[in-house]
Structures are given as structure tokens and as C-alpha cells.
Short mmCIF file of C-alpha atoms in Angstrom, two decimals:
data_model
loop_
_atom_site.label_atom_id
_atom_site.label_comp_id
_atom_site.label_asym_id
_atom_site.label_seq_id
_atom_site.Cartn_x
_atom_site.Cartn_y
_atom_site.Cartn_z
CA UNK A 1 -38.02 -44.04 24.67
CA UNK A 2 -37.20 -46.53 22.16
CA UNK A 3 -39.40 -44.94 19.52
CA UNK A 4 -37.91 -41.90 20.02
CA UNK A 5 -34.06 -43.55 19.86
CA UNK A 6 -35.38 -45.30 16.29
CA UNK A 7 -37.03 -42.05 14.81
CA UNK A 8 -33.50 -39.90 15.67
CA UNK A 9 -31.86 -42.68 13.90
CA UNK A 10 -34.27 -42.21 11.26
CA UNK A 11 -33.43 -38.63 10.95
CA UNK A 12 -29.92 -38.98 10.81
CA UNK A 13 -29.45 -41.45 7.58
CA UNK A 14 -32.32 -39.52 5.99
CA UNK A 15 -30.07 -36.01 6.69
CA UNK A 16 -26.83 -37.74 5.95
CA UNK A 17 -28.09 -38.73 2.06
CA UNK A 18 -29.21 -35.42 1.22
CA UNK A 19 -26.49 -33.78 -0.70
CA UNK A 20 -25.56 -30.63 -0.76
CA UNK A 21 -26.35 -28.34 -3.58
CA UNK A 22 -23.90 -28.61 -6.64
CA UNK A 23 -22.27 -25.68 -7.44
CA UNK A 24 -22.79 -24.04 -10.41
CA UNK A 25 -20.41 -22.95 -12.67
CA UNK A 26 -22.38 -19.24 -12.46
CA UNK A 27 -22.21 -19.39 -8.73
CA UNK A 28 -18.74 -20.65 -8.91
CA UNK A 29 -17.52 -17.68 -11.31
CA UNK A 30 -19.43 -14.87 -9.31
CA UNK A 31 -17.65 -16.22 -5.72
CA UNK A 32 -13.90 -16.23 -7.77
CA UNK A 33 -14.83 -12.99 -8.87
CA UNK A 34 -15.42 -11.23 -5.47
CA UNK A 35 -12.95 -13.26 -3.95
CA UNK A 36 -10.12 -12.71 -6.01
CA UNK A 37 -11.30 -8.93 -5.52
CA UNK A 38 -10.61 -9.42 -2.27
CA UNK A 39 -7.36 -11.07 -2.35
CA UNK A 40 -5.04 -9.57 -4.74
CA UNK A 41 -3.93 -6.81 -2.19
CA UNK A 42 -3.48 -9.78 0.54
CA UNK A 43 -1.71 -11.54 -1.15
CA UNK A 44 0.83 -8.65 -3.57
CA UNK A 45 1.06 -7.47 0.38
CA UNK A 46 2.69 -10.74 1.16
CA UNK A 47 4.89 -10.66 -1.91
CA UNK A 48 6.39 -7.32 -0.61
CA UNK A 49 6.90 -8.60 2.63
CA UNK A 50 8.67 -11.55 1.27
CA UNK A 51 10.79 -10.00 -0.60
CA UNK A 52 11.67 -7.25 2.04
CA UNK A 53 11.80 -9.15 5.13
CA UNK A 54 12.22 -13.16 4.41
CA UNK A 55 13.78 -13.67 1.24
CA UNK A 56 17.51 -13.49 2.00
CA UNK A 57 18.51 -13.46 -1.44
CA UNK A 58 16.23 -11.34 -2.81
CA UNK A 59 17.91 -8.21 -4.52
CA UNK A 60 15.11 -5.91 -1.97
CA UNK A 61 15.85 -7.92 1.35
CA UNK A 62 16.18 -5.26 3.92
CA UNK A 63 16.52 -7.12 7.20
CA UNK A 64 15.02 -9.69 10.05
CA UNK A 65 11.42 -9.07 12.02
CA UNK A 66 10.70 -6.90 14.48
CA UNK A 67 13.91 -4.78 13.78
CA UNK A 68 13.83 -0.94 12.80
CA UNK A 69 15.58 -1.28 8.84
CA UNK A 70 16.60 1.91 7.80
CA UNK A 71 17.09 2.85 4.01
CA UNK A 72 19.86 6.48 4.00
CA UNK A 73 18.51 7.23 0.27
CA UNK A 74 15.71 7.78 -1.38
CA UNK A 75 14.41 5.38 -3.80
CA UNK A 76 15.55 4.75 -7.30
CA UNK A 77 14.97 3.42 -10.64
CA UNK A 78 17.12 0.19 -9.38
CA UNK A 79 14.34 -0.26 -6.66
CA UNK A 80 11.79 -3.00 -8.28
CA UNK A 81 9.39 -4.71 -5.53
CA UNK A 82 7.16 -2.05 -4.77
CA UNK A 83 5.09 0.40 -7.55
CA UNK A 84 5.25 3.86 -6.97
CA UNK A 85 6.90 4.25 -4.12
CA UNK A 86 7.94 8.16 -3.35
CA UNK A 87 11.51 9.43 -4.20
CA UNK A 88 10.93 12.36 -0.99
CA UNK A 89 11.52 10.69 1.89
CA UNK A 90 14.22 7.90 2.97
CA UNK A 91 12.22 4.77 4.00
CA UNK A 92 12.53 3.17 7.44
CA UNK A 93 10.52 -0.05 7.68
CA UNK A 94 9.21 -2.37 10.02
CA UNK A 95 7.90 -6.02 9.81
CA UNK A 96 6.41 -6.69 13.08
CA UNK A 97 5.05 -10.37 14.17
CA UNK A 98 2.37 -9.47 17.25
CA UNK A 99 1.98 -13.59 18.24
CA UNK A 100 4.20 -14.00 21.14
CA UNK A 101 3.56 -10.15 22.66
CA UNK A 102 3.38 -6.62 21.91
CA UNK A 103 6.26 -4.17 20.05
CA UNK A 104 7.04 -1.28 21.72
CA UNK A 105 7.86 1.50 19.21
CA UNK A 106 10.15 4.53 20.17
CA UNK A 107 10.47 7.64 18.24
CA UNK A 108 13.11 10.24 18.81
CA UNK A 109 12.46 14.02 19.25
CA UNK A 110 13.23 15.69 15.97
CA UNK A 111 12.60 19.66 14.69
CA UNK A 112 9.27 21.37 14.63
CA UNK A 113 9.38 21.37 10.73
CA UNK A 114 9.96 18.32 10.46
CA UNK A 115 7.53 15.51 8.42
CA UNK A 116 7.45 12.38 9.64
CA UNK A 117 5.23 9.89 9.40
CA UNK A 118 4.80 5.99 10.92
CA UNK A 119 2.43 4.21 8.75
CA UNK A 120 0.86 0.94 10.21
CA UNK A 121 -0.47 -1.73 7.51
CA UNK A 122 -2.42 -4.64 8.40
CA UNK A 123 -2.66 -7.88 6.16
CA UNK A 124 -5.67 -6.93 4.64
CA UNK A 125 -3.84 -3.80 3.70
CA UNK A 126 -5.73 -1.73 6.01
CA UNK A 127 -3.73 2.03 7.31
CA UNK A 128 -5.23 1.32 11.14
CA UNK A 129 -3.12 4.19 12.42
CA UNK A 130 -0.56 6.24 11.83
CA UNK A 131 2.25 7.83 14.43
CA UNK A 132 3.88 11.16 13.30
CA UNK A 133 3.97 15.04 13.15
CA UNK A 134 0.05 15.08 12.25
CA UNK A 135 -1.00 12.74 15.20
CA UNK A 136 1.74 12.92 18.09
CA UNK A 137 3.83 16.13 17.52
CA UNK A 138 7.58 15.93 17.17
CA UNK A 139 8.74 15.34 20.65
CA UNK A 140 9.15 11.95 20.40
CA UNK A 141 7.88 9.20 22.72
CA UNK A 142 6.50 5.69 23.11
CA UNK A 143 3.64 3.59 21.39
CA UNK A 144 2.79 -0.06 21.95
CA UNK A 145 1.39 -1.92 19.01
CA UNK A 146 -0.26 -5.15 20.25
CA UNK A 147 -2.08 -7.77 18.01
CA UNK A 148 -5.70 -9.02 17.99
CA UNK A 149 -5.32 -11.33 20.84
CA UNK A 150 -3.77 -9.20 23.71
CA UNK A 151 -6.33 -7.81 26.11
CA UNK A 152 -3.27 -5.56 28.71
CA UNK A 153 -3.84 -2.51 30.24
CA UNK A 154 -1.56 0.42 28.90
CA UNK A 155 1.73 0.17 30.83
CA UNK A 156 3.50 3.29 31.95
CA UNK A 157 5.89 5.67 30.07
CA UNK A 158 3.67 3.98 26.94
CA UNK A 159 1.64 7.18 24.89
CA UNK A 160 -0.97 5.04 23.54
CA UNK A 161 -1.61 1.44 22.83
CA UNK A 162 -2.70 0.71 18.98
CA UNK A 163 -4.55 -2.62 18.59
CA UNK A 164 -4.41 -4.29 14.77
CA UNK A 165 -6.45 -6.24 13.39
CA UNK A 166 -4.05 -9.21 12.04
CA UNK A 167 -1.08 -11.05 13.65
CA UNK A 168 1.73 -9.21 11.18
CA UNK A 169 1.50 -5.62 10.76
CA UNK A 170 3.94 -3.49 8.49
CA UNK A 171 5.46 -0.29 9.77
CA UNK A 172 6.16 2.16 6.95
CA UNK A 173 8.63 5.15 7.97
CA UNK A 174 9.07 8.41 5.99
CA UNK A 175 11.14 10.69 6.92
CA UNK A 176 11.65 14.48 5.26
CA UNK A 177 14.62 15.37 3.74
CA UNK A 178 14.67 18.92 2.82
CA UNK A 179 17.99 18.66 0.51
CA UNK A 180 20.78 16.88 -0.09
CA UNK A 181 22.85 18.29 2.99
CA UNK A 182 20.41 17.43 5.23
CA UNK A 183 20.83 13.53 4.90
CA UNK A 184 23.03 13.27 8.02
CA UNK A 185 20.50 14.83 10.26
CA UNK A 186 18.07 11.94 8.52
CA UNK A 187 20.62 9.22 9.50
CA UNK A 188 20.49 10.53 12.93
CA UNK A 189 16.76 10.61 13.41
CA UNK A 190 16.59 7.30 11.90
CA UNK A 191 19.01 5.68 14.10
CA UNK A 192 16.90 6.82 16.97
CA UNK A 193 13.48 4.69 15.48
CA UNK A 194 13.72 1.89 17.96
CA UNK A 195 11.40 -1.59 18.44
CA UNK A 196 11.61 -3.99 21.36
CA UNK A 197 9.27 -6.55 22.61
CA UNK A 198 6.45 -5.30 25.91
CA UNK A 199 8.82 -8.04 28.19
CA UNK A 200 12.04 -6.08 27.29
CA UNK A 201 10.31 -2.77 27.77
CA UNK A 202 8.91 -3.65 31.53
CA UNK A 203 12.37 -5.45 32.19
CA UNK A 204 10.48 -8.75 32.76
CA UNK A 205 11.63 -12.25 31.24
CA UNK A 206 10.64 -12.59 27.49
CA UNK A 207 7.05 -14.66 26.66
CA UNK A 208 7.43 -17.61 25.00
CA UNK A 209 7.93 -17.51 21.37
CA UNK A 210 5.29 -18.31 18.95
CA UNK A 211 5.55 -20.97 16.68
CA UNK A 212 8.35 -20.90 13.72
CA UNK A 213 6.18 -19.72 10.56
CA UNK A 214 6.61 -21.93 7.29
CA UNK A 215 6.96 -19.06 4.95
CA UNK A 216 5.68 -20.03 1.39
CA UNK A 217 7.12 -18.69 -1.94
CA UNK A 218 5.06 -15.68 -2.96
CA UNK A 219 3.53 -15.79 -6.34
CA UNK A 220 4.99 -13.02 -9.21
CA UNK A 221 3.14 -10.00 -10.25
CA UNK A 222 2.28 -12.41 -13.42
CA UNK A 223 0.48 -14.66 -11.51
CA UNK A 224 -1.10 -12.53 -9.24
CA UNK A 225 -2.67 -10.87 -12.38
CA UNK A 226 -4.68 -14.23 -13.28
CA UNK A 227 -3.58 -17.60 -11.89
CA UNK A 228 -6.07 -19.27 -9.12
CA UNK A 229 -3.10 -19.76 -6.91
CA UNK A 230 -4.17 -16.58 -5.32
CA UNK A 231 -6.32 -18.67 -3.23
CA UNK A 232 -4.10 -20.83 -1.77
CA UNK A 233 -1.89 -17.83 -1.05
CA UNK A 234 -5.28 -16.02 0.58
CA UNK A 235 -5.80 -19.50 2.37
CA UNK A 236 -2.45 -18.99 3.69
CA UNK A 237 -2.34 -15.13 4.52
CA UNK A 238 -5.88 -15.50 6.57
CA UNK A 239 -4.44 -17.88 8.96
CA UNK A 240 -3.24 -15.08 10.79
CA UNK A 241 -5.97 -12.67 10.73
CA UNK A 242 -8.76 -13.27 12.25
CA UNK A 243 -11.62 -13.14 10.76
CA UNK A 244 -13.66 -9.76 11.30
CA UNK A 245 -16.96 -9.77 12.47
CA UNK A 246 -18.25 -7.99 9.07
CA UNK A 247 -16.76 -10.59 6.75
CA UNK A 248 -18.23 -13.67 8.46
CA UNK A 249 -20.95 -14.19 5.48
CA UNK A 250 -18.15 -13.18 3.19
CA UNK A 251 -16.48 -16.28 4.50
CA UNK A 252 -19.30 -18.85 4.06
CA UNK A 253 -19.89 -17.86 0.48
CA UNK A 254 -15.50 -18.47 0.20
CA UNK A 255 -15.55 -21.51 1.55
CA UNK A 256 -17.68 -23.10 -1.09
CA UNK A 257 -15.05 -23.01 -3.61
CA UNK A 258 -12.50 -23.74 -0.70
CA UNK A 259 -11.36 -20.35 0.23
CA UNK A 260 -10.60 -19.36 3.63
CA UNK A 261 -8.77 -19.87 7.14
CA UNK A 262 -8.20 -23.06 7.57
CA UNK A 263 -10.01 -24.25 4.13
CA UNK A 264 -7.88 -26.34 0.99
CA UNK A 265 -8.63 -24.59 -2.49
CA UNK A 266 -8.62 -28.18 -4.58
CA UNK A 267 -7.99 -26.57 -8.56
CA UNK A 268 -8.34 -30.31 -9.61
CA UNK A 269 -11.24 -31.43 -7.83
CA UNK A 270 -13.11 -28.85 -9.76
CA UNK A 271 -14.74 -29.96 -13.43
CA UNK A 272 -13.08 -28.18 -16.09
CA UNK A 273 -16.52 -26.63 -16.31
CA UNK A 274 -16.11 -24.66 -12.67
CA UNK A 275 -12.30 -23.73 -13.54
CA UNK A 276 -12.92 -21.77 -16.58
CA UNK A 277 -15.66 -20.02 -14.15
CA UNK A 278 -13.35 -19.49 -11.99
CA UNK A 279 -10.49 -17.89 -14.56
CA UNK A 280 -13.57 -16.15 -15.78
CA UNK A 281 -14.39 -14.52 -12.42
CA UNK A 282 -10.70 -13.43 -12.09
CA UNK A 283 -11.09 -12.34 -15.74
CA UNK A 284 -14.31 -9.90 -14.74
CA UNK A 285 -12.63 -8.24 -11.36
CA UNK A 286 -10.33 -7.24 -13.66
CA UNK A 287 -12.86 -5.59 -15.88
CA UNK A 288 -14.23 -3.72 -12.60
CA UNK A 289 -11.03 -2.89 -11.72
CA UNK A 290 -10.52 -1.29 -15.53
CA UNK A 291 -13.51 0.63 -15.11
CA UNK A 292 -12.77 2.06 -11.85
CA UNK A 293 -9.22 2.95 -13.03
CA UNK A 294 -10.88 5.10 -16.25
CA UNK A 295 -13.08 6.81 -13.20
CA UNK A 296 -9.80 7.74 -11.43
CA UNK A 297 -8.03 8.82 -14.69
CA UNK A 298 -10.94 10.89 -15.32
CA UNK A 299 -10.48 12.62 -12.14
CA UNK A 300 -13.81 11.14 -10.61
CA UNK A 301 -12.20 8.97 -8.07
CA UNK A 302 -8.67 9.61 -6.15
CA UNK A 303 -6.47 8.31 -3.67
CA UNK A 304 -8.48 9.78 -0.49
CA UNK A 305 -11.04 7.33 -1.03
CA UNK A 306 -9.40 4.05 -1.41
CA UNK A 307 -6.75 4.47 1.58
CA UNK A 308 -7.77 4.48 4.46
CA UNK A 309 -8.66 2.24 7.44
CA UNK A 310 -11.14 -0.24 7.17
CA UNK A 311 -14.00 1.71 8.87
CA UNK A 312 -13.15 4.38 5.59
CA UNK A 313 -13.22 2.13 3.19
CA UNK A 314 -16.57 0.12 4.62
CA UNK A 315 -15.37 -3.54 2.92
CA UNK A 316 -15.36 -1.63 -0.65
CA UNK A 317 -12.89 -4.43 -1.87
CA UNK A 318 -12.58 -2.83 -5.29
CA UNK A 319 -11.57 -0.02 -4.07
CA UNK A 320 -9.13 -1.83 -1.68
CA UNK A 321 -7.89 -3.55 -4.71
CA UNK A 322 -7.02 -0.62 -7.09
CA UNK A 323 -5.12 0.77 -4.36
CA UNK A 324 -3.15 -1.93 -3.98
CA UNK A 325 -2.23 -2.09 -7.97
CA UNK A 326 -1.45 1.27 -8.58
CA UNK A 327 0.33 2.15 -5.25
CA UNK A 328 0.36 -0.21 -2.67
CA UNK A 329 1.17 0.80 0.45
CA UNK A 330 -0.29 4.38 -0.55
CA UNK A 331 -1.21 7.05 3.01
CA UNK A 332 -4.85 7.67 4.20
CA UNK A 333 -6.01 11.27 2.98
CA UNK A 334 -5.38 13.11 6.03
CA UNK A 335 -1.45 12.37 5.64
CA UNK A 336 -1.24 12.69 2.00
CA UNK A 337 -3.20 12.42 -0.94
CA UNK A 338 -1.91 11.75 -4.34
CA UNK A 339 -3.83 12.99 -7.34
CA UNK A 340 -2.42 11.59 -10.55
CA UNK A 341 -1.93 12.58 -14.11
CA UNK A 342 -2.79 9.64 -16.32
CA UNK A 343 -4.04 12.04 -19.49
CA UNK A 344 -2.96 15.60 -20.52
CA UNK A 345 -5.79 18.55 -21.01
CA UNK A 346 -7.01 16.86 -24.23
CA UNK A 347 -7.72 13.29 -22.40
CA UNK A 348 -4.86 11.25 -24.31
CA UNK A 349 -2.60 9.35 -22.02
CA UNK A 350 0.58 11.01 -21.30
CA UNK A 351 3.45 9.50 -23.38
CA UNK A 352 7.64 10.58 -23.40
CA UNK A 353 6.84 10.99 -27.83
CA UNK A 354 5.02 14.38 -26.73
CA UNK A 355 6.09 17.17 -24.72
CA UNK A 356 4.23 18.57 -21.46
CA UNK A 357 4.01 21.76 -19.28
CA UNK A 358 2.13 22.28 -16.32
CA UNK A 359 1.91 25.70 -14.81
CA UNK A 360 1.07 26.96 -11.71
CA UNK A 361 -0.42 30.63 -11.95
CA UNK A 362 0.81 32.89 -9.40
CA UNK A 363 -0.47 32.39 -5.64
CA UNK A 364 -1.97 28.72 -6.65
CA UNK A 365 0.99 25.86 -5.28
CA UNK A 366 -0.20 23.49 -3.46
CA UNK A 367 -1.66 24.00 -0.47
CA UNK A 368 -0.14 21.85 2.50
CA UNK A 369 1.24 21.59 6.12
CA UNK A 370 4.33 19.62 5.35
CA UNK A 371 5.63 19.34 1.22
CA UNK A 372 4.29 18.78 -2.20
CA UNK A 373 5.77 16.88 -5.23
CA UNK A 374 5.53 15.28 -8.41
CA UNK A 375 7.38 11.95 -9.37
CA UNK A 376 7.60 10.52 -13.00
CA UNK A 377 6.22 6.72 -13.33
CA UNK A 378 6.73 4.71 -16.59
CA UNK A 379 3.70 2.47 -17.35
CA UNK A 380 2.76 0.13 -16.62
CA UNK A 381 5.30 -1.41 -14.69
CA UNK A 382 4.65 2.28 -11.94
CA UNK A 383 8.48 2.37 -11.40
CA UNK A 384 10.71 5.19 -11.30
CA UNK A 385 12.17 6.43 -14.18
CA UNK A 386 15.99 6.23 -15.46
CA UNK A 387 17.46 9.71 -16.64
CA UNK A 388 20.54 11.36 -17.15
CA UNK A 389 19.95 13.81 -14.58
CA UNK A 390 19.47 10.91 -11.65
CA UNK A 391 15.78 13.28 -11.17
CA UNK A 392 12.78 11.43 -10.47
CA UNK A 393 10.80 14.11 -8.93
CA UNK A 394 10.12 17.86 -9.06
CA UNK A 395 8.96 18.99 -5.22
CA UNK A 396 8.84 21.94 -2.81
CA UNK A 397 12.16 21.82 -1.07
CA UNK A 398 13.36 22.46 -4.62
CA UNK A 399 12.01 25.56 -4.93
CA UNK A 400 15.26 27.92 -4.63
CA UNK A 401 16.03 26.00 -7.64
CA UNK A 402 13.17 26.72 -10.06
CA UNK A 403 13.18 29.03 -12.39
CA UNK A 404 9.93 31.25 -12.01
CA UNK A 405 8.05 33.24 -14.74
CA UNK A 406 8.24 37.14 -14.99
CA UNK A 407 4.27 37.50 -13.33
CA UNK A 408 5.61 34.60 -10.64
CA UNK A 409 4.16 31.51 -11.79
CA UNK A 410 5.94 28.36 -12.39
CA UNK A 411 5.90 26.22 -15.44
CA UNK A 412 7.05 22.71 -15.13
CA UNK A 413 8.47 20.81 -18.30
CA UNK A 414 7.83 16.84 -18.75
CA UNK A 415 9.15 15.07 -21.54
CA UNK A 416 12.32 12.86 -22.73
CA UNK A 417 14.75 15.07 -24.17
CA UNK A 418 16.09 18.40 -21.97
CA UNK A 419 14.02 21.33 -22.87
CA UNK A 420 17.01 23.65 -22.57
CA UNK A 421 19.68 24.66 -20.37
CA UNK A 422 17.73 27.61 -18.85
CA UNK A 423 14.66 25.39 -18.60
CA UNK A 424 16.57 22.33 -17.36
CA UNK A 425 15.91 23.18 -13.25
CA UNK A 426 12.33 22.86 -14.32
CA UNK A 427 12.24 19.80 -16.08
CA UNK A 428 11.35 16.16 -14.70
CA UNK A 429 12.83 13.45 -17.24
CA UNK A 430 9.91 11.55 -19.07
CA UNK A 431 10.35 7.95 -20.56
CA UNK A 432 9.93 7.07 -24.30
CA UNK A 433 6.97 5.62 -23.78
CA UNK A 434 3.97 6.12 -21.80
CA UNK A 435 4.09 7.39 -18.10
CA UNK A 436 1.79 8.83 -15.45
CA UNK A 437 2.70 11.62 -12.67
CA UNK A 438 1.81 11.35 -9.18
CA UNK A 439 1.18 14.51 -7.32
CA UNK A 440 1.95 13.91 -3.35
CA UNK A 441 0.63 16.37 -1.34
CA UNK A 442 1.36 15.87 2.28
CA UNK A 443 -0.73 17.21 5.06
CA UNK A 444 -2.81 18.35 2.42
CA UNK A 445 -4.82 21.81 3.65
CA UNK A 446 -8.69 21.92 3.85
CA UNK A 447 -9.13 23.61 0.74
CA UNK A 448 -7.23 20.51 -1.02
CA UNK A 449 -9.54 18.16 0.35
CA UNK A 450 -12.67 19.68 -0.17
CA UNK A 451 -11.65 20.16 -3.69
CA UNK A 452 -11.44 24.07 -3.52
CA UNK A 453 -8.01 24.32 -4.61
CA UNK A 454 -7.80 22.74 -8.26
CA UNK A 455 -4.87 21.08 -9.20
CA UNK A 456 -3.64 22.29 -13.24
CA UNK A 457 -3.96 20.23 -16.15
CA UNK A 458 -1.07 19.01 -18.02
CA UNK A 459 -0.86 20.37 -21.33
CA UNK A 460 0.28 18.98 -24.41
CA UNK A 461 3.48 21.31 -26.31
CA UNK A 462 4.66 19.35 -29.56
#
């Protein structure tokens, strides 16, 4: 017995002196790499939820938790936070903290015609579901979004429980408005979007409340570009989601520089050696992310694949990250897709010096269940563009306005300066400088998935 006692002790001061392996600055610089990767959409996620929901003085603070925040406009060129969000529908949006219980969402019976849509984010940026004309109809009802922890049964009077992945989930409303008049009817429908807590719902005594949250700052589109401060803000954001059963390697390879739940990213315990890998891995997702951007400018890779749940996207982090950059918060293919016009016919990027047309030949809009249209961006900043005319988009509840060609086609004009009077219906107001255009097409028809109907090219006129 006592041999055995002195050969365990053995063991254990032999095991306790062997170090672990040092990390290399190569090992260190490949781990920033996919980890930044995988945290820029976290964590420019958290910096429009800050701004939206906790920063009281922020410029874009809408409103508290849990609460149903209704925007009676569309967005405009004064709207900063968020890149490339649509000028079609007024917002409605939703922060919704799952700790304490479930939310029970209520939508309001609304005409046939009617788009709608309820888009539900995760923290990892995930669209787990989405609640609207495509999924439940437009007769309204109820829908109980419950976090990872809750294990209920499906109460009455409930349609269908939707389980999310992470502790804070992010409700996106849009809501069509076919013109101008019809704002009022809007207001109405959106005063009808309702949230309360499961314990309100049943009429039983509220659960006790989780824990008050110690918001941090959020870091600035600047930093989120290159500083390693991403990781603390990723060490931050994870703490309330739970780590998913496919990332658990993904985790263990984090955690040597520091990164993860419950893990403290040290920046000055590393050798100056291991920080420049590290700025250097941030450096190289950045080239990936480049290269996968010239792919989607060439046409060769579009928004239906990098939205999407995270069974769709199959932990393709890149593809989770362009998303994020050039339109965060963007709808899973089956609710829109958005195919965008970085370059005209000859492959040079669009810029407001040149003068565009795009025509669509007789018979060939857009095919779709709900609306199409196309919104001016100026780059790089993806924000709408000021213009005399107040227009930041051309769509399909427009068209009694257009004017149409003799043989029925439809020739759109994009560039600075009005291209006439008798053109002027047809013209979308282009920037100086460069810009893109971002083609929504929402409940997009089969033959605009598969690829059958082809979009036009957007041809250079100087």
C-alpha cells in the first residue's frame, strides 16, 4: 500500500514539471486568424444591439428589452448603426433576454397581400427561424421563443415553441408598405406586435429575474476591423451562449491564446513575438474575406448562401463573417435574397462619375411572391444615400410610377445628376463616388433560386 501511495506521489511531481508546449508564434497567428473569423459578426452583432437597445444616448437607441419598438418610417440616410439596411419596409424590433423565462410573441391578423416577416437572430448571428406570411399565414397568432435552458411543454393557445440557441436573441420586424398612404394601416399592424413574459401569458406570478447584466462598451467599426480587443468582446458575448456541441474542439484550440467562455485574453502576457502573430492572423481573415468578396462581386457567391441558420451554413465562419460586413442582419434565401451590383457589364466598380441603365426586357421582372427592389449604397461605409429627391430605392409598389418603353420594358437610370424630367420617375440618385446596388427580392420564386431567371447587367452610358 505504501509503495503504491509513494509511486502516485511520484507521478504527480513528475506530471506537475512537465510544461506545456510553448506556443508558437505560427500556431498563435493561425488560431487569431480563425478566431477572429469567427468573431467579428459576434461581436459588430453586439455593437448593434448596444447601440439600439442599451445605449441611452446613443443617436439609434430605440427602446428597453423585451419590448416590441416600432420605427413608422422607413430608413434613411440619417440612420448610421446598421449597413444596408432596406428602405421597403418600416422596422419593428425586438431585443429579447431568454434567462429568467420564455417571451411570448403575438402577431395581429393583417391582409392576405400582405409581407411580413419576424426575423429571429441569435448571438452568433444565426436566422434560427423566422415567423411571417411565408411560414404562418396572415391570421395572426401566438409563438413562444424560449432560450437554451428551458425544457416546458408547449402551453395552450401557443402556435409553436421556437428554441434558440443563445440567451439574447434579436427579433427583426418588416413590415410592407405598399405606398405612402398606406403608412397608417402600418402603424396599426405594428401596434398590434406584442411581447410578454410565459408567467404573464399563463396568468401565473413572474419567475425570478436573472441577474442584472454589466453591459460593456462595444468596440467601433475601426476597431472591429483590426484591434485584438475583439477577443475580450467574444470572451464576453460567449458567456451567454452556450457552447454548441460542434464547436467544442473549436473551443480548445481558442482557449490557448485565451479565447472563450469563461477564459481572460491577456494582450500583455503575450511576447511581442505572438502579438504581431496575432495582428497578423487578423490581418489574413481579412485577406480571405477580400477574396470571397471578389467571388461575390463576380457573381459566384450570393446572399442565399451565407444567411441562413446554422445547420445552412455548416460552421462556414467566413461565410458567416462576410455576411455580417456587408449586411448584417441580412434574411435566409427562402425570405429574400439579395443579389448585388458591385461592377457594371464591363467588370469596373460602379461609381456616381459614370452613368448607368439597367433594363428589364419585356416579361423578365423579377420573379417573386411578395416585392422586389433596388436600393443605392455608397461605399464603403453601405449606407443609404443623400439626394435631392429623398429616393433611396426603385421597387415594385412603384410601378404605376415608371415610365415604360414603347415594346414594354423598363429601363432604370443610376447616376448623380437627374437624367431628365421625363426620365426622372426612373431614376435612383447615385453618389459622387463609388456605390453598389442591392437587389431585394422577397419570396423569391423557384426560378430565382435555381438561377433560371437571370438578373440584367448594369450597363455603363457616359
Amino acid at each position: 500500500m505504501k509503495t503504491n501511495l509513494l509511486l502516485l506521489a511520484i507521478l504527480l511531481v513528475l506530471t506537475s514539471c512537465i510544461e506545456e508546449p510553448k506556443l508558437t508564434a505560427n500556431e498563435a497567428k493561425e488560431i487569431a486568424k480563425e478566431a477572429y473569423t469567427y468573431a467579428n459578426p459576434m461581436v459588430d452583432h453586439y455593437r448593434g444591439l448596444y447601440n439600439y437597445f442599451i445605449d441611452i444616448n446613443s443617436s439609434d437607441y430605440k427602446g428597453p428589452w423585451n419590448t416590441v419598438i416600432n420605427m413608422a418610417r422607413v430608413y434613411t440616410h440619417e440612420d448610421r448603426t446598421i449597413q444596408t439596411a432596406n428602405s421597403d419596409t418600416p422596422y419593428s424590433f425586438a431585443a429579447l433576454d431568454l434567462r429568467s423565462e420564455p417571451i411570448v410573441l403575438t402577431i395581429p391578423k393583417m391582409e392576405e397581400n400582405r409581407y411580413f416577416s419576424i426575423q429571429l437572430i441569435d448571438m452568433y448571428t444565426h436566422n434560427f427561424d423566422f415567423i411571417g406570411k411565408r411560414t404562418v399565414g396572415n391570421n395572426g397568432g401566438r409563438f413562444l421563443i424560449a432560450g437554451p435552458e428551458w425544457d416546458g411543454e408547449k402551453p395552450g393557445g401557443i402556435e409553436k415553441v421556437i428554441k434558440a440557441e443563445t440567451e439574447w436573441v434579436l427579433a427583426v420586424y418588416r413590415t410592407q408598405l405598399f405606398n405612402p398612404d398606406d403608412l397608417d394601416n402600418v402603424k396599426q399592424i405594428q401596434s398590434e406586435y406584442n411581447l410578454q413574459s410565459l408567467s404573464s401569458f399563463l396568468d401565473l406570478p413572474a419567475q425570478e429575474a436573472a441577474p442584472d447584466i454589466q453591459f460593456i462598451e462595444p468596440l467601433t467599426l475601426d476597431e472591429i476591423k483590426a484591434s485584438p480587443k475583439v477577443f475580450e468582446q467574444l470572451n464576453y458575448l460567449l458567456q451567454f451562449c452556450p457552447t454548441h456541441p460542434s464547436e467544442k474542439e473549436l473551443m480548445k484550440r481558442f482557449a490557448k491564446l485565451g479565447i472563450g467562455a469563461g477564459e481572460e485574453f491577456k494582450w500583455d502576457s503575450f511576447s511581442p513575438e505572438v502579438q504581431n502573430a496575432i495582428k497578423q492572423g487578423i490581418a489574413d481573415s481579412w485577406v480571405d474575406f477580400e477574396a470571397l468578396k471578389s467571388q461575390a462581386e463576380a457573381g459566384g457567391l450570393g446572399s442565399a448562401e451565407i444567411f441562413g441558420t446554422r445547420e445552412h451554413l455548416n460552421n462556414n465562419y467566413s461565410y458567416r463573417m462576410i455576411a455580417a460586413v456587408v449586411g448584417i442582419w441580412g434574411a435566409s434565401a427562402e425570405e429574400a435574397i439579395y443579389p448585388t451590383y458591385y461592377v457594371d457589364s464591363e467588370n469596373e466598380p460602379l461609381n456616381g462619375a459614370n452613368k448607368y441603365t439597367l433594363r428589364f426586357e419585356p416579361g423578365q421582372l423579377p420573379p417573386v411572391g411578395a416585392f422586389w427592389s433596388l436600393t443605392m449604397y455608397e461605399l464603403p461605409a453601405s449606407l443609404l444615400v443623400e439626394n435631392p429627391l429623398n429616393r433611396y430605392l426603385l421597387n415594385s409598389p412603384m410601378m404605376d410610377d415608371f415610365v415604360f418603353g414603347k415594346d414594354g420594358g423598363l429601363t432604370l437610370y443610376f447616376q448623380n445628376e437627374s437624367p431628365g424630367k421625363e426620365k426622372e420617375p426612373n431614376w435612383l440618385p447615385a453618389p459622387k463616388g463609388p456605390f453598389s446596388v442591392v437587389m431585394r427580392l422577397y419570396l423569391p420564386k423557384p426560378e430565382t433560386l435555381s438561377g433560371e431567371w437571370v438578373r440584367p447587367q448594369m450597363v455603363k452610358n457616359n
